[in-house]
CSV table of C-alpha atoms and ligand atoms in Angstrom, one decimal:
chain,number,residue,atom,x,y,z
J,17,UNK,CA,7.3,-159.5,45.4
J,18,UNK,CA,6.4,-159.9,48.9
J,19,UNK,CA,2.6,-160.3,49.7
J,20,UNK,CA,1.3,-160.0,53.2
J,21,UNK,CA,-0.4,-162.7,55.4
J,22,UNK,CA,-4.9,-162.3,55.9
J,23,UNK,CA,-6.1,-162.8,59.0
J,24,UNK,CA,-7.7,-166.3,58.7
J,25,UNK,CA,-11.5,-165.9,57.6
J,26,UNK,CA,-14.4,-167.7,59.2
J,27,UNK,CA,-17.3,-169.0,57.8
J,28,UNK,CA,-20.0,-166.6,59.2
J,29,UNK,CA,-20.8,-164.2,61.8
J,30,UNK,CA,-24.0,-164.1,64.1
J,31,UNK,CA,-25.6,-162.5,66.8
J,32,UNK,CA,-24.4,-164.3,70.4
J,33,UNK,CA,-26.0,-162.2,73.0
J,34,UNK,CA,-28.5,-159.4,73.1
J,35,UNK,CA,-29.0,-156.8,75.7
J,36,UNK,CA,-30.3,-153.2,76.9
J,37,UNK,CA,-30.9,-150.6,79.2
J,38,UNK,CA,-33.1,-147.7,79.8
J,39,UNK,CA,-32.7,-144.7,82.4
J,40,UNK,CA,-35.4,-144.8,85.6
J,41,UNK,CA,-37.0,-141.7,84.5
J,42,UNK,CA,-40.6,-142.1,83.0
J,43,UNK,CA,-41.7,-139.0,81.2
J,44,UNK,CA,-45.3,-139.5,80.1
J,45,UNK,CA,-46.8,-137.0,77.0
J,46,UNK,CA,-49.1,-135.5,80.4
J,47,UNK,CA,-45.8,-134.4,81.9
J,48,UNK,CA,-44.5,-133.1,78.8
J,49,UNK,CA,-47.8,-130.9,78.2
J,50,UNK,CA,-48.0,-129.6,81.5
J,51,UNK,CA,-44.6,-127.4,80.1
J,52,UNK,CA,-45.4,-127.1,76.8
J,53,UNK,CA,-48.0,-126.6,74.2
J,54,UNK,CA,-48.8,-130.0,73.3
J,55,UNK,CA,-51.3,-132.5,73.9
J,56,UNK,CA,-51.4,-136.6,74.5
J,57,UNK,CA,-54.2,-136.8,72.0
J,58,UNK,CA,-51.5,-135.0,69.4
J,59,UNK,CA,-48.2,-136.7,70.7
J,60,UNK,CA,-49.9,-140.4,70.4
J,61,UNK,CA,-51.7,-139.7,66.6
J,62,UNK,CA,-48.6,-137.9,65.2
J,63,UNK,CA,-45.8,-139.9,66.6
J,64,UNK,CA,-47.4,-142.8,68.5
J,65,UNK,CA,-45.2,-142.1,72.0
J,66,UNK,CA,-47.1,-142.5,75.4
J,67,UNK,CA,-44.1,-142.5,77.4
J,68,UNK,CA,-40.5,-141.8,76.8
J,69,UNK,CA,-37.3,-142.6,79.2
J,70,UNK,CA,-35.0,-139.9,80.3
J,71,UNK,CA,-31.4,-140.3,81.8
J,72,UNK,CA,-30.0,-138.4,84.8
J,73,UNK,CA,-28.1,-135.7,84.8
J,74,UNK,CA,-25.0,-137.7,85.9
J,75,UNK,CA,-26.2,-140.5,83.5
J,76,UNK,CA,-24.2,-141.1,80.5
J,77,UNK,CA,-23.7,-142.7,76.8
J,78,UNK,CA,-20.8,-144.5,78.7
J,79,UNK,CA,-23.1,-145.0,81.8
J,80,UNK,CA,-25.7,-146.5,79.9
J,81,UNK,CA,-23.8,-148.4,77.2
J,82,UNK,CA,-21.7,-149.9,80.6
J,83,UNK,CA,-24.8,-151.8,81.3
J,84,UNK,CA,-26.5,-152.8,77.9
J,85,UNK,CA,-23.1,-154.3,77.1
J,86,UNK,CA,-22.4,-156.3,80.1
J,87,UNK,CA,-25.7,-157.7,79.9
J,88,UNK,CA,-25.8,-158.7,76.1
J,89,UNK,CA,-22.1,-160.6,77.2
J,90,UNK,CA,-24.0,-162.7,79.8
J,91,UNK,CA,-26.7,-163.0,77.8
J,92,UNK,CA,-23.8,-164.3,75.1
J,93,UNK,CA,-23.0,-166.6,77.6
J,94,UNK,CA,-19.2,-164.9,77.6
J,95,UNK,CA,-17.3,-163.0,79.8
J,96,UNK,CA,-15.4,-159.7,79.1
J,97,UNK,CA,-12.0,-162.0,78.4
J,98,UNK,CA,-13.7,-163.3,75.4
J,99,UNK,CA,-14.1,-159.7,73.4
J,100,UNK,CA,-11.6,-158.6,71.4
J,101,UNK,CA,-13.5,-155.2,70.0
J,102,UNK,CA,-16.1,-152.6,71.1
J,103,UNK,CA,-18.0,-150.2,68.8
J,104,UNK,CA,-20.4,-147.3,70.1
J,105,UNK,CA,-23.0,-146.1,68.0
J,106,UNK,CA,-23.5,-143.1,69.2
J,107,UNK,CA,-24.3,-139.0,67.9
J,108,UNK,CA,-25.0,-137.9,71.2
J,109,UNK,CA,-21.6,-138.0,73.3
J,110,UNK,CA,-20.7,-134.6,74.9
J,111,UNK,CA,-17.5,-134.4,73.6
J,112,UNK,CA,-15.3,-136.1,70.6
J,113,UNK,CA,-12.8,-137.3,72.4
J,114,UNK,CA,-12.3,-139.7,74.1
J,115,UNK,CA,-14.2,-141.8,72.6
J,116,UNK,CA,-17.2,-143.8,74.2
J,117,UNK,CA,-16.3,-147.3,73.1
J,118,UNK,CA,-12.4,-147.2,74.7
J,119,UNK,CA,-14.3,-145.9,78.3
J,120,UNK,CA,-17.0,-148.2,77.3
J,121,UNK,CA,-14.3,-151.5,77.1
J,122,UNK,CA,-11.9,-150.6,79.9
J,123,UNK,CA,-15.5,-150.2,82.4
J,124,UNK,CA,-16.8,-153.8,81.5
J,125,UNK,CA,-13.0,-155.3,82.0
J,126,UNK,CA,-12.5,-155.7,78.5
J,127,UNK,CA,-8.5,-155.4,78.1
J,128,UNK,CA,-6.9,-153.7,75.0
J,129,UNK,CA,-9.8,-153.9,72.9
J,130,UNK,CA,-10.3,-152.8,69.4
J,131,UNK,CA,-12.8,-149.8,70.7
J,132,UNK,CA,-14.2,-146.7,68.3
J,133,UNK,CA,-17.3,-145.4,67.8
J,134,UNK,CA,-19.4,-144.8,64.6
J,135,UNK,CA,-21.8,-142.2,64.1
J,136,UNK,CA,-24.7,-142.9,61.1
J,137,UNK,CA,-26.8,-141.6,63.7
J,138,UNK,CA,-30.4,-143.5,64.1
J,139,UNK,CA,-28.9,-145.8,61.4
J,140,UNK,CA,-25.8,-146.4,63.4
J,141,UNK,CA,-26.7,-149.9,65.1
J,142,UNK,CA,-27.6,-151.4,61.7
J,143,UNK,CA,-24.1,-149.7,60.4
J,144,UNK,CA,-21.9,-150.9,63.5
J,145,UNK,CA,-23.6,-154.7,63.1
J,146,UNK,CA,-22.4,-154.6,59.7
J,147,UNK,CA,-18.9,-153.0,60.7
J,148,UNK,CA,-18.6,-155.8,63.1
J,149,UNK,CA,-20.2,-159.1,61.3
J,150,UNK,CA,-17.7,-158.4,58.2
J,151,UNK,CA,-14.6,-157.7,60.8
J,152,UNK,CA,-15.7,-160.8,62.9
J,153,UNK,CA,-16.1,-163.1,59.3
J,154,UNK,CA,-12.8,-161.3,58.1
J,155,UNK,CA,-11.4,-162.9,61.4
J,156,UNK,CA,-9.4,-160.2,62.5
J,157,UNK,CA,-11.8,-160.4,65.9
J,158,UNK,CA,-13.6,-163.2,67.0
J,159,UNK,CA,-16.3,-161.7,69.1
J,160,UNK,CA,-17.2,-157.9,69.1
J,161,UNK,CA,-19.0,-156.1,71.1
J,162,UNK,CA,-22.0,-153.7,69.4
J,163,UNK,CA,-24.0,-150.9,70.8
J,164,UNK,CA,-26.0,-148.1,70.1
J,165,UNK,CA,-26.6,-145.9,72.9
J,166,UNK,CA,-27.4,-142.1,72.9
J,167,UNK,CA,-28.5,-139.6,75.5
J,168,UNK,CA,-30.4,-137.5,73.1
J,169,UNK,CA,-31.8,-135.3,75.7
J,170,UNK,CA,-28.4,-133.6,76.5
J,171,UNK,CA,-28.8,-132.3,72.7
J,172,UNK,CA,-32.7,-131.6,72.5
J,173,UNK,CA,-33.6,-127.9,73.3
J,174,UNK,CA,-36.2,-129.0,76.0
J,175,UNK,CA,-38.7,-126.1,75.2
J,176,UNK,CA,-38.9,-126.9,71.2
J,177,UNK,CA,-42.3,-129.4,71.3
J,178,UNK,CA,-41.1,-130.3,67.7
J,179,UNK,CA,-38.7,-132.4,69.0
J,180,UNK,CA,-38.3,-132.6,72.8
J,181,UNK,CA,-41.7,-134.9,72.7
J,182,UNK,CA,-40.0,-137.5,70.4
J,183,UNK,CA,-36.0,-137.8,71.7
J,184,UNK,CA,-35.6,-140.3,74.7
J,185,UNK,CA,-32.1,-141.9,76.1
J,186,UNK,CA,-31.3,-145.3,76.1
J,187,UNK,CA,-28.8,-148.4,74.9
J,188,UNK,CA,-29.0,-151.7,73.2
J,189,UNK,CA,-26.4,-154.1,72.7
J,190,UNK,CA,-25.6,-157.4,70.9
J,191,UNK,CA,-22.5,-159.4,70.7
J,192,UNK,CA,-21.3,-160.1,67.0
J,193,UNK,CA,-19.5,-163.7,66.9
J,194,UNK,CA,-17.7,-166.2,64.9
J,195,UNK,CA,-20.0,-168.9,64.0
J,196,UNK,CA,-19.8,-172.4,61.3
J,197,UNK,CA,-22.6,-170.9,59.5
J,198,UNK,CA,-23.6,-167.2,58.8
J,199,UNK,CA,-26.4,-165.4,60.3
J,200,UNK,CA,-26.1,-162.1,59.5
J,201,UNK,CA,-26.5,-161.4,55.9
J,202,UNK,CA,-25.4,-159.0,53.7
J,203,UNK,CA,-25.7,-154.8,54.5
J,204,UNK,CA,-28.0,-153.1,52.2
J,205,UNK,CA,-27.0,-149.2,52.9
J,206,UNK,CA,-26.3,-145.8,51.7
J,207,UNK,CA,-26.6,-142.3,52.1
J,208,UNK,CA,-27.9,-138.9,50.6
J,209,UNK,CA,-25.7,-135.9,51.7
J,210,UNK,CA,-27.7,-133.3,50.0
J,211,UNK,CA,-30.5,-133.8,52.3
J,212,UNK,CA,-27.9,-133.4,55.1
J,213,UNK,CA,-29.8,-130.5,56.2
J,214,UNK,CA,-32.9,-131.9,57.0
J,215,UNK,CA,-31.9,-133.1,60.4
J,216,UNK,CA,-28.9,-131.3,62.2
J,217,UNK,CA,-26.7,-129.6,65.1
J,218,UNK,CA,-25.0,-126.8,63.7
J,219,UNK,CA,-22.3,-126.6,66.2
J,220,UNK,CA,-21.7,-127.4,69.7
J,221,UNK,CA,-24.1,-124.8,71.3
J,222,UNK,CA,-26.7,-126.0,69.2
J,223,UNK,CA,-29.6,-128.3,69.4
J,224,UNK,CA,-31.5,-130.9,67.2
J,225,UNK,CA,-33.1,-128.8,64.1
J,226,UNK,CA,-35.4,-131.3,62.8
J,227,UNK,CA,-37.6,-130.6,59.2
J,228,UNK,CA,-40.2,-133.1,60.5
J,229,UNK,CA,-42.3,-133.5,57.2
J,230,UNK,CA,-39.4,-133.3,54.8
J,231,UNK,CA,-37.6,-136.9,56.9
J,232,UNK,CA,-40.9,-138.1,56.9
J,233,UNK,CA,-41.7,-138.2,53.6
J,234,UNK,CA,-38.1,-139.9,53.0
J,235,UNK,CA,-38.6,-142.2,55.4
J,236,UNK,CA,-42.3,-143.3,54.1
J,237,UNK,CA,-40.7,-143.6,50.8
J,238,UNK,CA,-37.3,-144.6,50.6
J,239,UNK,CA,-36.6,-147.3,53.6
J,240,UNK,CA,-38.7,-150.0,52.6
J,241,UNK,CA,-36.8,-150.5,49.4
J,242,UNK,CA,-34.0,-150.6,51.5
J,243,UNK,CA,-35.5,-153.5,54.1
J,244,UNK,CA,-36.7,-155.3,50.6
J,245,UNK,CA,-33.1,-154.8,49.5
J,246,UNK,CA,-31.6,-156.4,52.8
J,247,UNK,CA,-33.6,-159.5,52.4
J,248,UNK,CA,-32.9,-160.3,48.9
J,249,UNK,CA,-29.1,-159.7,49.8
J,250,UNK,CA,-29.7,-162.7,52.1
J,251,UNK,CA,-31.4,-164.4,50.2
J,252,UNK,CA,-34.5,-164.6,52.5
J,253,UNK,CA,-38.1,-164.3,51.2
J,254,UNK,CA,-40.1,-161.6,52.9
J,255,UNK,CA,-42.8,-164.4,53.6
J,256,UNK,CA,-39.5,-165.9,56.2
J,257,UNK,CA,-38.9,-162.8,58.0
J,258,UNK,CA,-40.7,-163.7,61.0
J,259,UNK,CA,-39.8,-159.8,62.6
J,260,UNK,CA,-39.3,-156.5,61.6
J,261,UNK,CA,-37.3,-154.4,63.5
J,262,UNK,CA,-37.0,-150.7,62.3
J,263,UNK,CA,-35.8,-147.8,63.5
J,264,UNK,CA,-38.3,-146.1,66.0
J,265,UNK,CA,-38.9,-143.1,64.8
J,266,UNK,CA,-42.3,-142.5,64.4
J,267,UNK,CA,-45.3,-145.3,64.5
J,268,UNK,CA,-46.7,-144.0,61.9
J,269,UNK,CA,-43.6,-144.3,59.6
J,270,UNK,CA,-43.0,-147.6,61.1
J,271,UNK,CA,-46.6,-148.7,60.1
J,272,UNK,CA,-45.8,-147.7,56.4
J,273,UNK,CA,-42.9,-149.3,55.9
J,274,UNK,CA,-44.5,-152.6,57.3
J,275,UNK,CA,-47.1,-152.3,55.1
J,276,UNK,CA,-45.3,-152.1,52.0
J,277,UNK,CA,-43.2,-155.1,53.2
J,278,UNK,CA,-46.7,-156.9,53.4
J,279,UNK,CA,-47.6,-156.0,49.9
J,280,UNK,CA,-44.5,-157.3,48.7
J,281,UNK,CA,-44.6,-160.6,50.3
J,282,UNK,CA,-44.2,-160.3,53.5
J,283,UNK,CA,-46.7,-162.3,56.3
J,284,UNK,CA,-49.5,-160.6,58.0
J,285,UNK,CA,-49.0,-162.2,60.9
J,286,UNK,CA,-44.9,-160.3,60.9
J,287,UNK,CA,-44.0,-159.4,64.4
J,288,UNK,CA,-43.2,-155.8,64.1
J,289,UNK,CA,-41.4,-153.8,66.7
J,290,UNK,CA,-43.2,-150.8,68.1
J,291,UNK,CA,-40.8,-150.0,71.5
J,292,UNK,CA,-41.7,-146.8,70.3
J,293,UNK,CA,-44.6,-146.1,72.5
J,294,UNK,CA,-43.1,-146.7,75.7
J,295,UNK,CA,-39.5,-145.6,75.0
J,296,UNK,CA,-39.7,-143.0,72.2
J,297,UNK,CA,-36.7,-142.7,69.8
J,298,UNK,CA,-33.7,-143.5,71.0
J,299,UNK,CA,-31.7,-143.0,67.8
J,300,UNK,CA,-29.3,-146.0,67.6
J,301,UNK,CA,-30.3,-147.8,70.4
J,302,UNK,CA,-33.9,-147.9,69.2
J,303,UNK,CA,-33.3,-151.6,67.8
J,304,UNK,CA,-31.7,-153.4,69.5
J,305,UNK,CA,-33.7,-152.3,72.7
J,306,UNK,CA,-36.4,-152.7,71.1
J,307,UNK,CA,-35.4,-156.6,70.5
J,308,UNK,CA,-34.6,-157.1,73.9
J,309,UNK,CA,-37.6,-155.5,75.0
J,310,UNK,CA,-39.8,-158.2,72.4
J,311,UNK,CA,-37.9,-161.3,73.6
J,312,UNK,CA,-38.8,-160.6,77.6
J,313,UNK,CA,-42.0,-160.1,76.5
J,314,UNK,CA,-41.9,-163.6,74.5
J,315,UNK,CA,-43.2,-161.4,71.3
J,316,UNK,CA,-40.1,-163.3,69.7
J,317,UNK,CA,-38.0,-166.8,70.3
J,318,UNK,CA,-34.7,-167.7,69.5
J,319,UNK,CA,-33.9,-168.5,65.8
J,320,UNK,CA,-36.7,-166.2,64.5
J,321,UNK,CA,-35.5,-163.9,61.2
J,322,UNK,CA,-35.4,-160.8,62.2
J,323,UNK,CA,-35.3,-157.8,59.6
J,324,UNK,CA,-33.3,-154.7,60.6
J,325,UNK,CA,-33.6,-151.2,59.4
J,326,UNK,CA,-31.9,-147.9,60.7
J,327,UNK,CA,-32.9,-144.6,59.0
J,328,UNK,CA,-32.7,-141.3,59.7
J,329,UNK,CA,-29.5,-137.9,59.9
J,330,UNK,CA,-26.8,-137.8,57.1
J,331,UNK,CA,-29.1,-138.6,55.4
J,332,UNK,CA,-28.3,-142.4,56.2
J,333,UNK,CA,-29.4,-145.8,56.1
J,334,UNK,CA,-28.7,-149.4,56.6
J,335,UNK,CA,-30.8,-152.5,56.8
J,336,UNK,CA,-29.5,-156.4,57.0
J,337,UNK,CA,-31.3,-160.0,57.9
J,338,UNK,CA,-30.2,-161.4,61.1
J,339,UNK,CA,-31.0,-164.3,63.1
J,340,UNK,CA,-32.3,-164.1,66.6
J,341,UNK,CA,-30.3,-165.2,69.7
H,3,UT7,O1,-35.1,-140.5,64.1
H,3,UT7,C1,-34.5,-139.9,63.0
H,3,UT7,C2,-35.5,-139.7,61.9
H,3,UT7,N1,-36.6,-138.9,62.2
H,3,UT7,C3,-37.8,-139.1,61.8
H,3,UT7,O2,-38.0,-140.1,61.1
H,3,UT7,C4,-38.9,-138.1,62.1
H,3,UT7,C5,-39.8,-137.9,60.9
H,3,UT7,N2,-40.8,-136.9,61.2
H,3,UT7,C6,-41.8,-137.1,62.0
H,3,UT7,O3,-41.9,-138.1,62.7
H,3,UT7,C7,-42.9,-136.0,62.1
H,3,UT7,O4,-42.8,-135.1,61.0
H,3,UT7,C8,-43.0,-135.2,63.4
H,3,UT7,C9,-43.4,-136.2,64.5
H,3,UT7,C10,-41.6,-134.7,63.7
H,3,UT7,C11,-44.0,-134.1,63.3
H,3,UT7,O5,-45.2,-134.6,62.9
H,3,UT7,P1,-46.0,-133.9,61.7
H,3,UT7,O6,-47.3,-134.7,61.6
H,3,UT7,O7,-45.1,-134.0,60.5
H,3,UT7,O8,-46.3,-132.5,62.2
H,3,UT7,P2,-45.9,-131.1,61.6
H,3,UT7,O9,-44.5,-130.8,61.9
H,3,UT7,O10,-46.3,-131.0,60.1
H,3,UT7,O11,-46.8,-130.1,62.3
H,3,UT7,C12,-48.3,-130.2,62.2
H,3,UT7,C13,-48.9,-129.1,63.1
H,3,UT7,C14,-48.3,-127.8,63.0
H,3,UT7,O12,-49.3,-126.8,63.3
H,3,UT7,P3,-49.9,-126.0,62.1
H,3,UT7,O13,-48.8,-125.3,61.4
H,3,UT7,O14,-50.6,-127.0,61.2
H,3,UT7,O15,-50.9,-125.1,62.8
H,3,UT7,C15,-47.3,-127.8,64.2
H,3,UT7,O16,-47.0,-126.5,64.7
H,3,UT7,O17,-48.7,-129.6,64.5
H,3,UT7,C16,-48.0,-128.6,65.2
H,3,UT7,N3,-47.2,-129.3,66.2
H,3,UT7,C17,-47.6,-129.7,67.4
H,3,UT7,N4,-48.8,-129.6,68.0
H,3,UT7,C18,-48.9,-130.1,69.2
H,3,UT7,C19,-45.9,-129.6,66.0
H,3,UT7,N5,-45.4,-130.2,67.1
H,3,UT7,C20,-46.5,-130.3,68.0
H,3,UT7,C21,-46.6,-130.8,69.3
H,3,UT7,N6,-47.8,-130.7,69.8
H,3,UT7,N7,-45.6,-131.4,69.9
């Protein structure tokens, strides 16, 4: 019997490039109760947000994915010749098709790439990074192209406070390439359908429904095994993760989970991301803006371990070590 050539593996996959990019628009929690009943006081002790960045009207997922990606490329120290696939993580496009990711590739100069998008919604970066690092070590593409990018706003009713104070628009990107050794590990991810409800958009004319306690009290509960889960796959102590980078949904969740990573091991002095107060959350771009954000600031270096966890619609979730660019 005839068997069929593989493409020729490699022996790892890493993170080249990192970039991101947020919309001009500053909406502070002041502005936000001047229309609606809500406070600063209750916006920064429930959710931690100050400020949060809005897109323009004419400002889109493919606008502002254009830019995150063409950044993280440079930043890669590549040019568009040199990418063989896009993915957009993305729940927030206005329409199915097209796609973002083929608009996405054919904007930057990227010719006849392998372009789709994945929706796992705020887990989608962390699903798309391992989408990419297992096509890029498979070696069916050398260097792909990853970002998460939504424009939440265009799908938050702006008059329900439950939500319109936490949704923000934004992209992050990272270049996924070929490398001798590997430096992403392993995915550790997962779903639960039957608490698909919790966090929704019933149909096109709909908004976000969000049960805000019931995701909480997932979230509080069920990531940090996940994250703990991620580094074992690695085969990294907690005590070497010198960052953790979670979804930003919610400072306080975000506090939780790092605390239960610092009972189980990991160091008090762990860098942990908390974009969240100046950018709100951003869905799937929340991490990897939220790296970029952290390296201009010097919060953390090149070669630090960096611990990745997106949570949040589906239900989903996906965590995985990675090394910093
Ligand atoms: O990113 C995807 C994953 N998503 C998440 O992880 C989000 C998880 N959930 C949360 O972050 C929080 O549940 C929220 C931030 C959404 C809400 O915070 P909460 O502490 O769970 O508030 P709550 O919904 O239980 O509401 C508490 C009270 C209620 O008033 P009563 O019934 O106690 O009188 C609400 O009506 O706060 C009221 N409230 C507000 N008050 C002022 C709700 N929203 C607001 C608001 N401003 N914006």
């Amino acid at each position: 019997m005839t068997t069929f050539r593989a493409p020729q593996a490699v022996a790892g996959s890493r993170i080249l490039g990192l970039g991101s990019y947020q919309p001009e628009t500053v909406v502070s929690n002041h502005d936000l109760a001047q229309r609606m009943d809500t406070s600063d006081e209750w916006i920064r002790e429930r959710v931690g947000i100050v400020n949060r960045r809005v897109a323009a009207k004419d400002e889109g997922v493919v606008d502002m994915s254009v830019i995150a990606g063409t950044k993280a490329i440079e930043d890669a120290g590549l040019t568009p010749a040199d990418i063989g696939g896009v993915i957009v993580a993305t729940c927030t496009m206005p329409s199915t098709i097209p796609n973002a990711a083929a608009q996405v590739a054919t904007r930057i100069g990227i010719q006849a790439a392998a372009a789709f998008d994945l929706n796992a919604a705020c887990a989608g970066f962390c699903y798309a990074v391992a989408t990419a690092a297992d096509i890029v070590r498979g070696g069916s593409v050398r260097n792909f192209l990853v970002i998460g990018a939504e424009k939440l706003t265009d799908w938050t009713h702006q008059d329900d406070r439950s939500t319109a104070i936490i949704f923000a628009d934004g992209a992050g990107a990272v270049v996924v390439g070929a490398g001798d050794t590997n430096e992403i590990g392993p995915v550790a991810w997962g779903s639960d359908g039957s608490m698909s409800e919790v966090i929704r958009i019933d149909d096109r004319d709909s908004f976000i429904h969000q049960e805000g306690q019931a995701v909480f009290r997932w979230a509080t509960t069920q990531v940090a095994p996940v994250a703990i889960r991620a580094a074992e796959l690695a085969g990294v102590e907690l005590s070497d993760v010198d960052v953790f980078a979670p979804h930003q949904a919610n400072l306080r969740i975000i506090e939780a989970i790092a605390k239960r990573l610092r009972k189980n091991g990991a160091r008090e002095d762990l860098k942990v991301a908390r974009d969240i107060v100046e950018s709100g959350n951003t869905s799937s771009a929340s991490i990897p803006m939220a790296l970029d954000h952290m390296r201009s600031a010097g919060e953390i270096s090149s070669g630090d371990v960096v611990l990745m966890v997106g949570f949040g619609a589906g239900l989903s979730y996906a965590g995985q070590v990675v090394r910093c660019p």
